[in-house]
Amino acid sequence: MATIIVVTSGKGGVGKTTTSASFATGLAQRGYRTVVIDFDVGLRNLDLIMGCERRVVYDFINVINNEATLNQALIRDKRVENLYILPASQTRDKDALTKEGVERILSELKQNFEFEYVVCDSPAGIERGALMALYYADEALVVTNPEVSSVRDSDRILGILSSRSRRAEQSENPVKEHLVLARYAPDRANRGDMLTVQDVLEILAIPLLGVVPESSAVLQSSNAGIPVILDENSDAGLAYSDLVDRFLGKDLPHRFIEIPKKGFLKRLFGGG
């Protein structure tokens, strides 16, 4: 049975779609049949980050409206085996997402296509697309930045997960929550310019899955249409790789949460 994972946050621009793309890619790299769905109807950015925007013919809403089959709308990733993308529509209204339509598609993805993981890339906030993305979730990656407004909005999302998901409605085990702290800079946190990892953990009180450092590689990868997890030379790519391994049960220490220590020669010659 497939696990449905929503990647969510209260605030826009925190790195949700970057996380969805890299997380889904990492699962597929490890041999799991994975599909990532863009729930951001009207905007649609996932296909750009995944580098498949020119291959979009049919979208999520076409399938909900029975204007295309799932087989027609699913885009197979060219780089990573086992990975598929279901893009959002740029021309429809968010009200086109219906609970019945979403449930039918998720059921078909699990049963007819035998996906092991369904990753739902949620739009920001608590509008219809976001609520539809989290409603059927088994697990949630809550993405936040180390700033008060972002963390506060993520706390609100945690409240919605615990009260308005299908699991909450049916009194089942709660959605399993994971924290992804993105755009973290330990030197700035030490100066008090942003919240520390511990600050965020004390406020949100959910398990830390990964800390993704502030990195120019994220923007470069997004512009190139390549999930940053595929950039094995970047700190951000390594952070996402660790994050996926932790999700799958590996016990890994968290990197990128302390200021890197200077080597002996750098200290001797005053290098940065």
PDB file of C-alpha atoms in Angstrom:
ATOM      1  CA  MET A   1       0.000   0.000   0.000  1.00  0.00           C
ATOM      2  CA  ALA A   2       1.373   3.405  -0.968  1.00  0.00           C
ATOM      3  CA  THR A   3       2.258   6.023   1.631  1.00  0.00           C
ATOM      4  CA  ILE A   4       0.859   9.500   0.916  1.00  0.00           C
ATOM      5  CA  ILE A   5       3.199  12.271   2.018  1.00  0.00           C
ATOM      6  CA  VAL A   6       2.285  15.955   1.926  1.00  0.00           C
ATOM      7  CA  VAL A   7       5.022  18.590   1.768  1.00  0.00           C
ATOM      8  CA  THR A   8       3.469  21.646   3.379  1.00  0.00           C
ATOM      9  CA  SER A   9       4.030  24.956   5.154  1.00  0.00           C
ATOM     10  CA  GLY A  10       2.026  27.947   6.224  1.00  0.00           C
ATOM     11  CA  LYS A  11       4.083  30.489   4.353  1.00  0.00           C
ATOM     12  CA  GLY A  12       5.068  30.785   0.695  1.00  0.00           C
ATOM     13  CA  GLY A  13       8.645  30.830  -0.548  1.00  0.00           C
ATOM     14  CA  VAL A  14      10.123  28.628   2.164  1.00  0.00           C
ATOM     15  CA  GLY A  15      11.299  25.811  -0.116  1.00  0.00           C
ATOM     16  CA  LYS A  16       8.322  23.442  -0.338  1.00  0.00           C
ATOM     17  CA  THR A  17       8.543  22.691  -4.049  1.00  0.00           C
ATOM     18  CA  THR A  18      12.335  22.379  -3.867  1.00  0.00           C
ATOM     19  CA  THR A  19      11.833  19.900  -1.028  1.00  0.00           C
ATOM     20  CA  SER A  20       9.078  17.989  -2.861  1.00  0.00           C
ATOM     21  CA  ALA A  21      11.241  17.611  -5.974  1.00  0.00           C
ATOM     22  CA  SER A  22      14.370  16.489  -4.122  1.00  0.00           C
ATOM     23  CA  PHE A  23      12.502  14.261  -1.668  1.00  0.00           C
ATOM     24  CA  ALA A  24      10.592  12.433  -4.421  1.00  0.00           C
ATOM     25  CA  THR A  25      13.769  12.129  -6.501  1.00  0.00           C
ATOM     26  CA  GLY A  26      15.665  10.703  -3.531  1.00  0.00           C
ATOM     27  CA  LEU A  27      12.988   8.079  -2.862  1.00  0.00           C
ATOM     28  CA  ALA A  28      13.039   7.016  -6.522  1.00  0.00           C
ATOM     29  CA  GLN A  29      16.865   6.916  -6.541  1.00  0.00           C
ATOM     30  CA  ARG A  30      16.649   4.380  -3.731  1.00  0.00           C
ATOM     31  CA  GLY A  31      14.417   2.119  -5.795  1.00  0.00           C
ATOM     32  CA  TYR A  32      10.947   3.151  -4.643  1.00  0.00           C
ATOM     33  CA  ARG A  33       8.283   3.730  -7.273  1.00  0.00           C
ATOM     34  CA  THR A  34       7.361   7.359  -6.582  1.00  0.00           C
ATOM     35  CA  VAL A  35       5.018   9.988  -8.017  1.00  0.00           C
ATOM     36  CA  VAL A  36       5.058  13.673  -7.074  1.00  0.00           C
ATOM     37  CA  ILE A  37       1.855  15.686  -7.591  1.00  0.00           C
ATOM     38  CA  ASP A  38       1.643  19.474  -7.937  1.00  0.00           C
ATOM     39  CA  PHE A  39      -1.414  20.736  -6.007  1.00  0.00           C
ATOM     40  CA  ASP A  40      -0.681  24.405  -6.745  1.00  0.00           C
ATOM     41  CA  VAL A  41      -3.445  24.904  -9.321  1.00  0.00           C
ATOM     42  CA  GLY A  42      -3.083  28.206 -11.162  1.00  0.00           C
ATOM     43  CA  LEU A  43       0.655  28.649 -10.556  1.00  0.00           C
ATOM     44  CA  ARG A  44       2.409  25.325 -11.277  1.00  0.00           C
ATOM     45  CA  ASN A  45       6.113  25.376 -10.523  1.00  0.00           C
ATOM     46  CA  LEU A  46       6.952  21.738  -9.865  1.00  0.00           C
ATOM     47  CA  ASP A  47       7.350  20.903 -13.562  1.00  0.00           C
ATOM     48  CA  LEU A  48       9.902  23.732 -13.920  1.00  0.00           C
ATOM     49  CA  ILE A  49      12.026  22.487 -11.023  1.00  0.00           C
ATOM     50  CA  MET A  50      11.761  18.920 -12.354  1.00  0.00           C
ATOM     51  CA  GLY A  51      12.750  20.091 -15.844  1.00  0.00           C
ATOM     52  CA  CYS A  52       9.713  18.665 -17.627  1.00  0.00           C
ATOM     53  CA  GLU A  53       7.637  21.796 -18.358  1.00  0.00           C
ATOM     54  CA  ARG A  54       7.775  21.266 -22.146  1.00  0.00           C
ATOM     55  CA  ARG A  55       6.428  17.750 -21.787  1.00  0.00           C
ATOM     56  CA  VAL A  56       3.180  18.766 -20.058  1.00  0.00           C
ATOM     57  CA  VAL A  57       0.189  17.912 -22.270  1.00  0.00           C
ATOM     58  CA  TYR A  58      -2.458  16.940 -19.713  1.00  0.00           C
ATOM     59  CA  ASP A  59      -2.573  17.867 -16.040  1.00  0.00           C
ATOM     60  CA  PHE A  60      -4.060  16.963 -12.657  1.00  0.00           C
ATOM     61  CA  ILE A  61      -7.343  18.809 -13.333  1.00  0.00           C
ATOM     62  CA  ASN A  62      -7.757  17.179 -16.763  1.00  0.00           C
ATOM     63  CA  VAL A  63      -7.688  13.815 -14.987  1.00  0.00           C
ATOM     64  CA  ILE A  64     -10.102  14.925 -12.242  1.00  0.00           C
ATOM     65  CA  ASN A  65     -12.523  16.150 -14.941  1.00  0.00           C
ATOM     66  CA  ASN A  66     -12.146  12.919 -16.950  1.00  0.00           C
ATOM     67  CA  GLU A  67     -10.653  14.858 -19.877  1.00  0.00           C
ATOM     68  CA  ALA A  68      -7.578  12.603 -19.815  1.00  0.00           C
ATOM     69  CA  THR A  69      -6.441   9.398 -18.171  1.00  0.00           C
ATOM     70  CA  LEU A  70      -3.766   9.244 -15.503  1.00  0.00           C
ATOM     71  CA  ASN A  71      -1.598   7.351 -17.961  1.00  0.00           C
ATOM     72  CA  GLN A  72      -1.797  10.319 -20.356  1.00  0.00           C
ATOM     73  CA  ALA A  73      -1.029  12.919 -17.688  1.00  0.00           C
ATOM     74  CA  LEU A  74       1.815  11.234 -15.810  1.00  0.00           C
ATOM     75  CA  ILE A  75       5.271  12.350 -16.960  1.00  0.00           C
ATOM     76  CA  ARG A  76       8.115   9.898 -16.528  1.00  0.00           C
ATOM     77  CA  ASP A  77      11.340  11.497 -15.310  1.00  0.00           C
ATOM     78  CA  LYS A  78      14.185  11.158 -17.797  1.00  0.00           C
ATOM     79  CA  ARG A  79      16.976  11.111 -15.219  1.00  0.00           C
ATOM     80  CA  VAL A  80      15.708   8.866 -12.429  1.00  0.00           C
ATOM     81  CA  GLU A  81      14.002   5.531 -12.913  1.00  0.00           C
ATOM     82  CA  ASN A  82      10.829   4.928 -10.866  1.00  0.00           C
ATOM     83  CA  LEU A  83      10.002   8.669 -10.743  1.00  0.00           C
ATOM     84  CA  TYR A  84       6.850  10.270 -12.224  1.00  0.00           C
ATOM     85  CA  ILE A  85       5.375  13.779 -12.123  1.00  0.00           C
ATOM     86  CA  LEU A  86       1.706  14.773 -12.228  1.00  0.00           C
ATOM     87  CA  PRO A  87       1.650  18.525 -13.049  1.00  0.00           C
ATOM     88  CA  ALA A  88      -0.929  21.088 -11.967  1.00  0.00           C
ATOM     89  CA  SER A  89      -3.021  23.221 -14.299  1.00  0.00           C
ATOM     90  CA  GLN A  90      -2.039  26.835 -14.967  1.00  0.00           C
ATOM     91  CA  THR A  91      -5.405  27.830 -16.413  1.00  0.00           C
ATOM     92  CA  ARG A  92      -7.950  26.454 -13.945  1.00  0.00           C
ATOM     93  CA  ASP A  93      -9.337  27.768 -10.691  1.00  0.00           C
ATOM     94  CA  LYS A  94      -8.379  26.128  -7.391  1.00  0.00           C
ATOM     95  CA  ASP A  95     -12.040  25.128  -6.921  1.00  0.00           C
ATOM     96  CA  ALA A  96     -11.489  22.554  -9.676  1.00  0.00           C
ATOM     97  CA  LEU A  97      -9.868  20.389  -6.986  1.00  0.00           C
ATOM     98  CA  THR A  98     -12.597  18.275  -5.416  1.00  0.00           C
ATOM     99  CA  LYS A  99     -12.244  15.883  -2.508  1.00  0.00           C
ATOM    100  CA  GLU A 100     -13.879  13.111  -4.545  1.00  0.00           C
ATOM    101  CA  GLY A 101     -11.635  13.753  -7.547  1.00  0.00           C
ATOM    102  CA  VAL A 102      -8.460  13.798  -5.489  1.00  0.00           C
ATOM    103  CA  GLU A 103      -9.454  10.614  -3.661  1.00  0.00           C
ATOM    104  CA  ARG A 104     -10.157   8.830  -6.959  1.00  0.00           C
ATOM    105  CA  ILE A 105      -6.775   9.776  -8.396  1.00  0.00           C
ATOM    106  CA  LEU A 106      -4.844   8.844  -5.260  1.00  0.00           C
ATOM    107  CA  SER A 107      -6.635   5.504  -5.160  1.00  0.00           C
ATOM    108  CA  GLU A 108      -5.795   4.834  -8.804  1.00  0.00           C
ATOM    109  CA  LEU A 109      -2.142   5.772  -8.289  1.00  0.00           C
ATOM    110  CA  LYS A 110      -1.889   3.354  -5.380  1.00  0.00           C
ATOM    111  CA  GLN A 111      -3.816   0.444  -6.867  1.00  0.00           C
ATOM    112  CA  ASN A 112      -3.511   0.553 -10.660  1.00  0.00           C
ATOM    113  CA  PHE A 113      -0.028   2.094 -10.906  1.00  0.00           C
ATOM    114  CA  GLU A 114       1.380   0.477  -7.751  1.00  0.00           C
ATOM    115  CA  PHE A 115       3.278   3.505  -6.526  1.00  0.00           C
ATOM    116  CA  GLU A 116       4.975   3.036  -3.161  1.00  0.00           C
ATOM    117  CA  TYR A 117       5.155   6.750  -2.357  1.00  0.00           C
ATOM    118  CA  VAL A 118       2.836   9.566  -3.429  1.00  0.00           C
ATOM    119  CA  VAL A 119       4.373  12.972  -2.656  1.00  0.00           C
ATOM    120  CA  CYS A 120       1.906  15.887  -2.650  1.00  0.00           C
ATOM    121  CA  ASP A 121       3.487  19.301  -3.231  1.00  0.00           C
ATOM    122  CA  SER A 122       1.115  21.643  -1.408  1.00  0.00           C
ATOM    123  CA  PRO A 123       0.592  25.334  -2.135  1.00  0.00           C
ATOM    124  CA  ALA A 124       1.259  27.695   0.750  1.00  0.00           C
ATOM    125  CA  GLY A 125      -1.308  28.664   3.323  1.00  0.00           C
ATOM    126  CA  ILE A 126      -4.674  27.088   4.049  1.00  0.00           C
ATOM    127  CA  GLU A 127      -6.622  27.660   0.848  1.00  0.00           C
ATOM    128  CA  ARG A 128      -8.377  24.857  -1.017  1.00  0.00           C
ATOM    129  CA  GLY A 129      -5.357  23.367  -2.766  1.00  0.00           C
ATOM    130  CA  ALA A 130      -3.426  23.160   0.487  1.00  0.00           C
ATOM    131  CA  LEU A 131      -6.321  21.555   2.346  1.00  0.00           C
ATOM    132  CA  MET A 132      -6.813  19.018  -0.462  1.00  0.00           C
ATOM    133  CA  ALA A 133      -3.097  18.165  -0.432  1.00  0.00           C
ATOM    134  CA  LEU A 134      -2.991  17.445   3.290  1.00  0.00           C
ATOM    135  CA  TYR A 135      -6.426  15.832   3.712  1.00  0.00           C
ATOM    136  CA  TYR A 136      -5.392  12.311   2.621  1.00  0.00           C
ATOM    137  CA  ALA A 137      -1.836  12.423   4.011  1.00  0.00           C
ATOM    138  CA  ASP A 138      -0.308   9.598   6.011  1.00  0.00           C
ATOM    139  CA  GLU A 139       2.825  11.613   6.741  1.00  0.00           C
ATOM    140  CA  ALA A 140       3.755  15.287   6.440  1.00  0.00           C
ATOM    141  CA  LEU A 141       7.000  17.134   5.796  1.00  0.00           C
ATOM    142  CA  VAL A 142       6.482  20.566   7.357  1.00  0.00           C
ATOM    143  CA  VAL A 143       8.942  22.958   5.713  1.00  0.00           C
ATOM    144  CA  THR A 144       9.861  26.117   7.560  1.00  0.00           C
ATOM    145  CA  ASN A 145      12.551  28.789   7.563  1.00  0.00           C
ATOM    146  CA  PRO A 146      14.299  29.973  10.758  1.00  0.00           C
ATOM    147  CA  GLU A 147      12.207  33.118  11.140  1.00  0.00           C
ATOM    148  CA  VAL A 148       9.333  33.826  13.509  1.00  0.00           C
ATOM    149  CA  SER A 149       6.594  34.376  10.896  1.00  0.00           C
ATOM    150  CA  SER A 150       7.451  31.188   9.018  1.00  0.00           C
ATOM    151  CA  VAL A 151       7.545  29.082  12.184  1.00  0.00           C
ATOM    152  CA  ARG A 152       4.281  30.591  13.465  1.00  0.00           C
ATOM    153  CA  ASP A 153       2.535  29.754  10.174  1.00  0.00           C
ATOM    154  CA  SER A 154       3.942  26.219  10.277  1.00  0.00           C
ATOM    155  CA  ASP A 155       2.512  25.822  13.771  1.00  0.00           C
ATOM    156  CA  ARG A 156      -0.901  26.698  12.355  1.00  0.00           C
ATOM    157  CA  ILE A 157      -0.478  24.018   9.676  1.00  0.00           C
ATOM    158  CA  LEU A 158       0.305  21.465  12.393  1.00  0.00           C
ATOM    159  CA  GLY A 159      -3.007  22.359  14.008  1.00  0.00           C
ATOM    160  CA  ILE A 160      -4.836  21.763  10.723  1.00  0.00           C
ATOM    161  CA  LEU A 161      -3.073  18.421  10.197  1.00  0.00           C
ATOM    162  CA  SER A 162      -4.213  17.278  13.619  1.00  0.00           C
ATOM    163  CA  SER A 163      -7.829  18.393  13.163  1.00  0.00           C
ATOM    164  CA  ARG A 164      -8.831  18.522   9.468  1.00  0.00           C
ATOM    165  CA  SER A 165      -7.073  15.558   7.861  1.00  0.00           C
ATOM    166  CA  ARG A 166      -8.959  12.387   6.949  1.00  0.00           C
ATOM    167  CA  ARG A 167      -7.103  10.554   9.718  1.00  0.00           C
ATOM    168  CA  ALA A 168      -8.341  13.116  12.256  1.00  0.00           C
ATOM    169  CA  GLU A 169     -11.926  12.946  10.961  1.00  0.00           C
ATOM    170  CA  GLN A 170     -11.973   9.157  11.151  1.00  0.00           C
ATOM    171  CA  SER A 171     -10.170   8.946  14.524  1.00  0.00           C
ATOM    172  CA  GLU A 172      -7.269   7.010  13.021  1.00  0.00           C
ATOM    173  CA  ASN A 173      -3.611   7.283  13.986  1.00  0.00           C
ATOM    174  CA  PRO A 174      -2.538  10.909  13.445  1.00  0.00           C
ATOM    175  CA  VAL A 175      -0.552  12.102  10.450  1.00  0.00           C
ATOM    176  CA  LYS A 176       3.133  11.459  11.170  1.00  0.00           C
ATOM    177  CA  GLU A 177       4.886  14.841  11.182  1.00  0.00           C
ATOM    178  CA  HIS A 178       8.488  15.636  10.204  1.00  0.00           C
ATOM    179  CA  LEU A 179      10.256  18.997  10.350  1.00  0.00           C
ATOM    180  CA  VAL A 180      12.400  20.259   7.459  1.00  0.00           C
ATOM    181  CA  LEU A 181      14.283  23.441   8.355  1.00  0.00           C
ATOM    182  CA  ALA A 182      15.366  25.123   5.115  1.00  0.00           C
ATOM    183  CA  ARG A 183      17.670  28.075   4.372  1.00  0.00           C
ATOM    184  CA  TYR A 184      19.559  27.717   7.625  1.00  0.00           C
ATOM    185  CA  ALA A 185      22.819  29.574   8.227  1.00  0.00           C
ATOM    186  CA  PRO A 186      24.478  28.636  11.547  1.00  0.00           C
ATOM    187  CA  ASP A 187      26.685  31.734  11.628  1.00  0.00           C
ATOM    188  CA  ARG A 188      23.642  34.013  11.313  1.00  0.00           C
ATOM    189  CA  ALA A 189      21.763  31.974  13.916  1.00  0.00           C
ATOM    190  CA  ASN A 190      24.681  32.354  16.326  1.00  0.00           C
ATOM    191  CA  ARG A 191      24.590  36.137  15.805  1.00  0.00           C
ATOM    192  CA  GLY A 192      20.865  36.196  16.556  1.00  0.00           C
ATOM    193  CA  ASP A 193      19.899  37.142  12.987  1.00  0.00           C
ATOM    194  CA  MET A 194      17.663  34.061  12.682  1.00  0.00           C
ATOM    195  CA  LEU A 195      16.202  31.426  14.975  1.00  0.00           C
ATOM    196  CA  THR A 196      18.439  28.526  15.953  1.00  0.00           C
ATOM    197  CA  VAL A 197      17.520  24.903  15.252  1.00  0.00           C
ATOM    198  CA  GLN A 198      16.737  24.493  18.956  1.00  0.00           C
ATOM    199  CA  ASP A 199      14.468  27.561  18.919  1.00  0.00           C
ATOM    200  CA  VAL A 200      12.409  26.090  16.070  1.00  0.00           C
ATOM    201  CA  LEU A 201      12.223  22.659  17.713  1.00  0.00           C
ATOM    202  CA  GLU A 202      11.009  24.176  20.981  1.00  0.00           C
ATOM    203  CA  ILE A 203       8.216  26.055  19.194  1.00  0.00           C
ATOM    204  CA  LEU A 204       6.982  23.323  16.840  1.00  0.00           C
ATOM    205  CA  ALA A 205       7.824  20.255  18.959  1.00  0.00           C
ATOM    206  CA  ILE A 206       7.946  17.751  16.097  1.00  0.00           C
ATOM    207  CA  PRO A 207      10.869  15.473  15.084  1.00  0.00           C
ATOM    208  CA  LEU A 208      13.597  17.075  12.980  1.00  0.00           C
ATOM    209  CA  LEU A 209      14.032  15.249   9.675  1.00  0.00           C
ATOM    210  CA  GLY A 210      16.598  17.532   8.092  1.00  0.00           C
ATOM    211  CA  VAL A 211      18.306  20.921   8.067  1.00  0.00           C
ATOM    212  CA  VAL A 212      18.971  22.316   4.588  1.00  0.00           C
ATOM    213  CA  PRO A 213      21.612  25.052   4.554  1.00  0.00           C
ATOM    214  CA  GLU A 214      21.272  28.348   2.751  1.00  0.00           C
ATOM    215  CA  SER A 215      22.875  27.618  -0.617  1.00  0.00           C
ATOM    216  CA  SER A 216      23.181  29.234  -4.039  1.00  0.00           C
ATOM    217  CA  ALA A 217      23.026  25.702  -5.472  1.00  0.00           C
ATOM    218  CA  VAL A 218      19.267  25.606  -4.799  1.00  0.00           C
ATOM    219  CA  LEU A 219      18.565  28.552  -7.107  1.00  0.00           C
ATOM    220  CA  GLN A 220      21.040  27.318  -9.729  1.00  0.00           C
ATOM    221  CA  SER A 221      19.466  23.857  -9.760  1.00  0.00           C
ATOM    222  CA  SER A 222      15.933  25.268  -9.918  1.00  0.00           C
ATOM    223  CA  ASN A 223      16.847  27.486 -12.881  1.00  0.00           C
ATOM    224  CA  ALA A 224      18.385  24.481 -14.626  1.00  0.00           C
ATOM    225  CA  GLY A 225      15.329  22.276 -13.987  1.00  0.00           C
ATOM    226  CA  ILE A 226      17.305  19.797 -11.882  1.00  0.00           C
ATOM    227  CA  PRO A 227      16.333  18.802  -8.319  1.00  0.00           C
ATOM    228  CA  VAL A 228      19.186  19.944  -6.090  1.00  0.00           C
ATOM    229  CA  ILE A 229      19.542  16.466  -4.555  1.00  0.00           C
ATOM    230  CA  LEU A 230      21.193  15.462  -7.836  1.00  0.00           C
ATOM    231  CA  ASP A 231      23.963  18.018  -7.189  1.00  0.00           C
ATOM    232  CA  GLU A 232      26.154  15.807  -5.023  1.00  0.00           C
ATOM    233  CA  ASN A 233      28.782  18.546  -4.690  1.00  0.00           C
ATOM    234  CA  SER A 234      26.456  20.962  -2.900  1.00  0.00           C
ATOM    235  CA  ASP A 235      25.677  21.104   0.815  1.00  0.00           C
ATOM    236  CA  ALA A 236      21.971  21.424   0.006  1.00  0.00           C
ATOM    237  CA  GLY A 237      22.067  18.301  -2.176  1.00  0.00           C
ATOM    238  CA  LEU A 238      23.816  16.342   0.574  1.00  0.00           C
ATOM    239  CA  ALA A 239      21.323  17.627   3.147  1.00  0.00           C
ATOM    240  CA  TYR A 240      18.377  16.393   1.085  1.00  0.00           C
ATOM    241  CA  SER A 241      20.076  13.033   0.541  1.00  0.00           C
ATOM    242  CA  ASP A 242      20.535  12.662   4.303  1.00  0.00           C
ATOM    243  CA  LEU A 243      16.918  13.715   4.837  1.00  0.00           C
ATOM    244  CA  VAL A 244      15.628  10.961   2.548  1.00  0.00           C
ATOM    245  CA  ASP A 245      17.798   8.349   4.255  1.00  0.00           C
ATOM    246  CA  ARG A 246      16.519   9.428   7.671  1.00  0.00           C
ATOM    247  CA  PHE A 247      12.933   9.208   6.426  1.00  0.00           C
ATOM    248  CA  LEU A 248      13.636   5.643   5.330  1.00  0.00           C
ATOM    249  CA  GLY A 249      14.946   4.728   8.771  1.00  0.00           C
ATOM    250  CA  LYS A 250      18.694   5.430   8.766  1.00  0.00           C
ATOM    251  CA  ASP A 251      20.136   6.954  11.928  1.00  0.00           C
ATOM    252  CA  LEU A 252      22.299   9.785  10.595  1.00  0.00           C
ATOM    253  CA  PRO A 253      23.741  12.759  12.482  1.00  0.00           C
ATOM    254  CA  HIS A 254      22.554  16.187  11.354  1.00  0.00           C
ATOM    255  CA  ARG A 255      25.066  18.122   9.302  1.00  0.00           C
ATOM    256  CA  PHE A 256      25.093  21.847   8.522  1.00  0.00           C
ATOM    257  CA  ILE A 257      23.774  22.976  11.901  1.00  0.00           C
ATOM    258  CA  GLU A 258      27.117  24.133  13.302  1.00  0.00           C
ATOM    259  CA  ILE A 259      29.595  26.686  11.956  1.00  0.00           C
ATOM    260  CA  PRO A 260      32.307  24.719  10.077  1.00  0.00           C
ATOM    261  CA  LYS A 261      35.569  24.693  11.981  1.00  0.00           C
ATOM    262  CA  LYS A 262      38.550  26.183  10.184  1.00  0.00           C
ATOM    263  CA  GLY A 263      41.379  23.814   9.345  1.00  0.00           C
ATOM    264  CA  PHE A 264      44.844  24.362  10.853  1.00  0.00           C
ATOM    265  CA  LEU A 265      46.302  26.036   7.755  1.00  0.00           C
ATOM    266  CA  LYS A 266      43.299  28.367   7.392  1.00  0.00           C
ATOM    267  CA  ARG A 267      43.629  29.403  11.025  1.00  0.00           C
ATOM    268  CA  LEU A 268      47.373  29.881  10.611  1.00  0.00           C
ATOM    269  CA  PHE A 269      47.061  32.091   7.529  1.00  0.00           C
ATOM    270  CA  GLY A 270      43.782  33.758   8.440  1.00  0.00           C
ATOM    271  CA  GLY A 271      41.748  32.087   5.689  1.00  0.00           C
ATOM    272  CA  GLY A 272      37.951  32.341   5.714  1.00  0.00           C
TER     273      GLY A 272
END
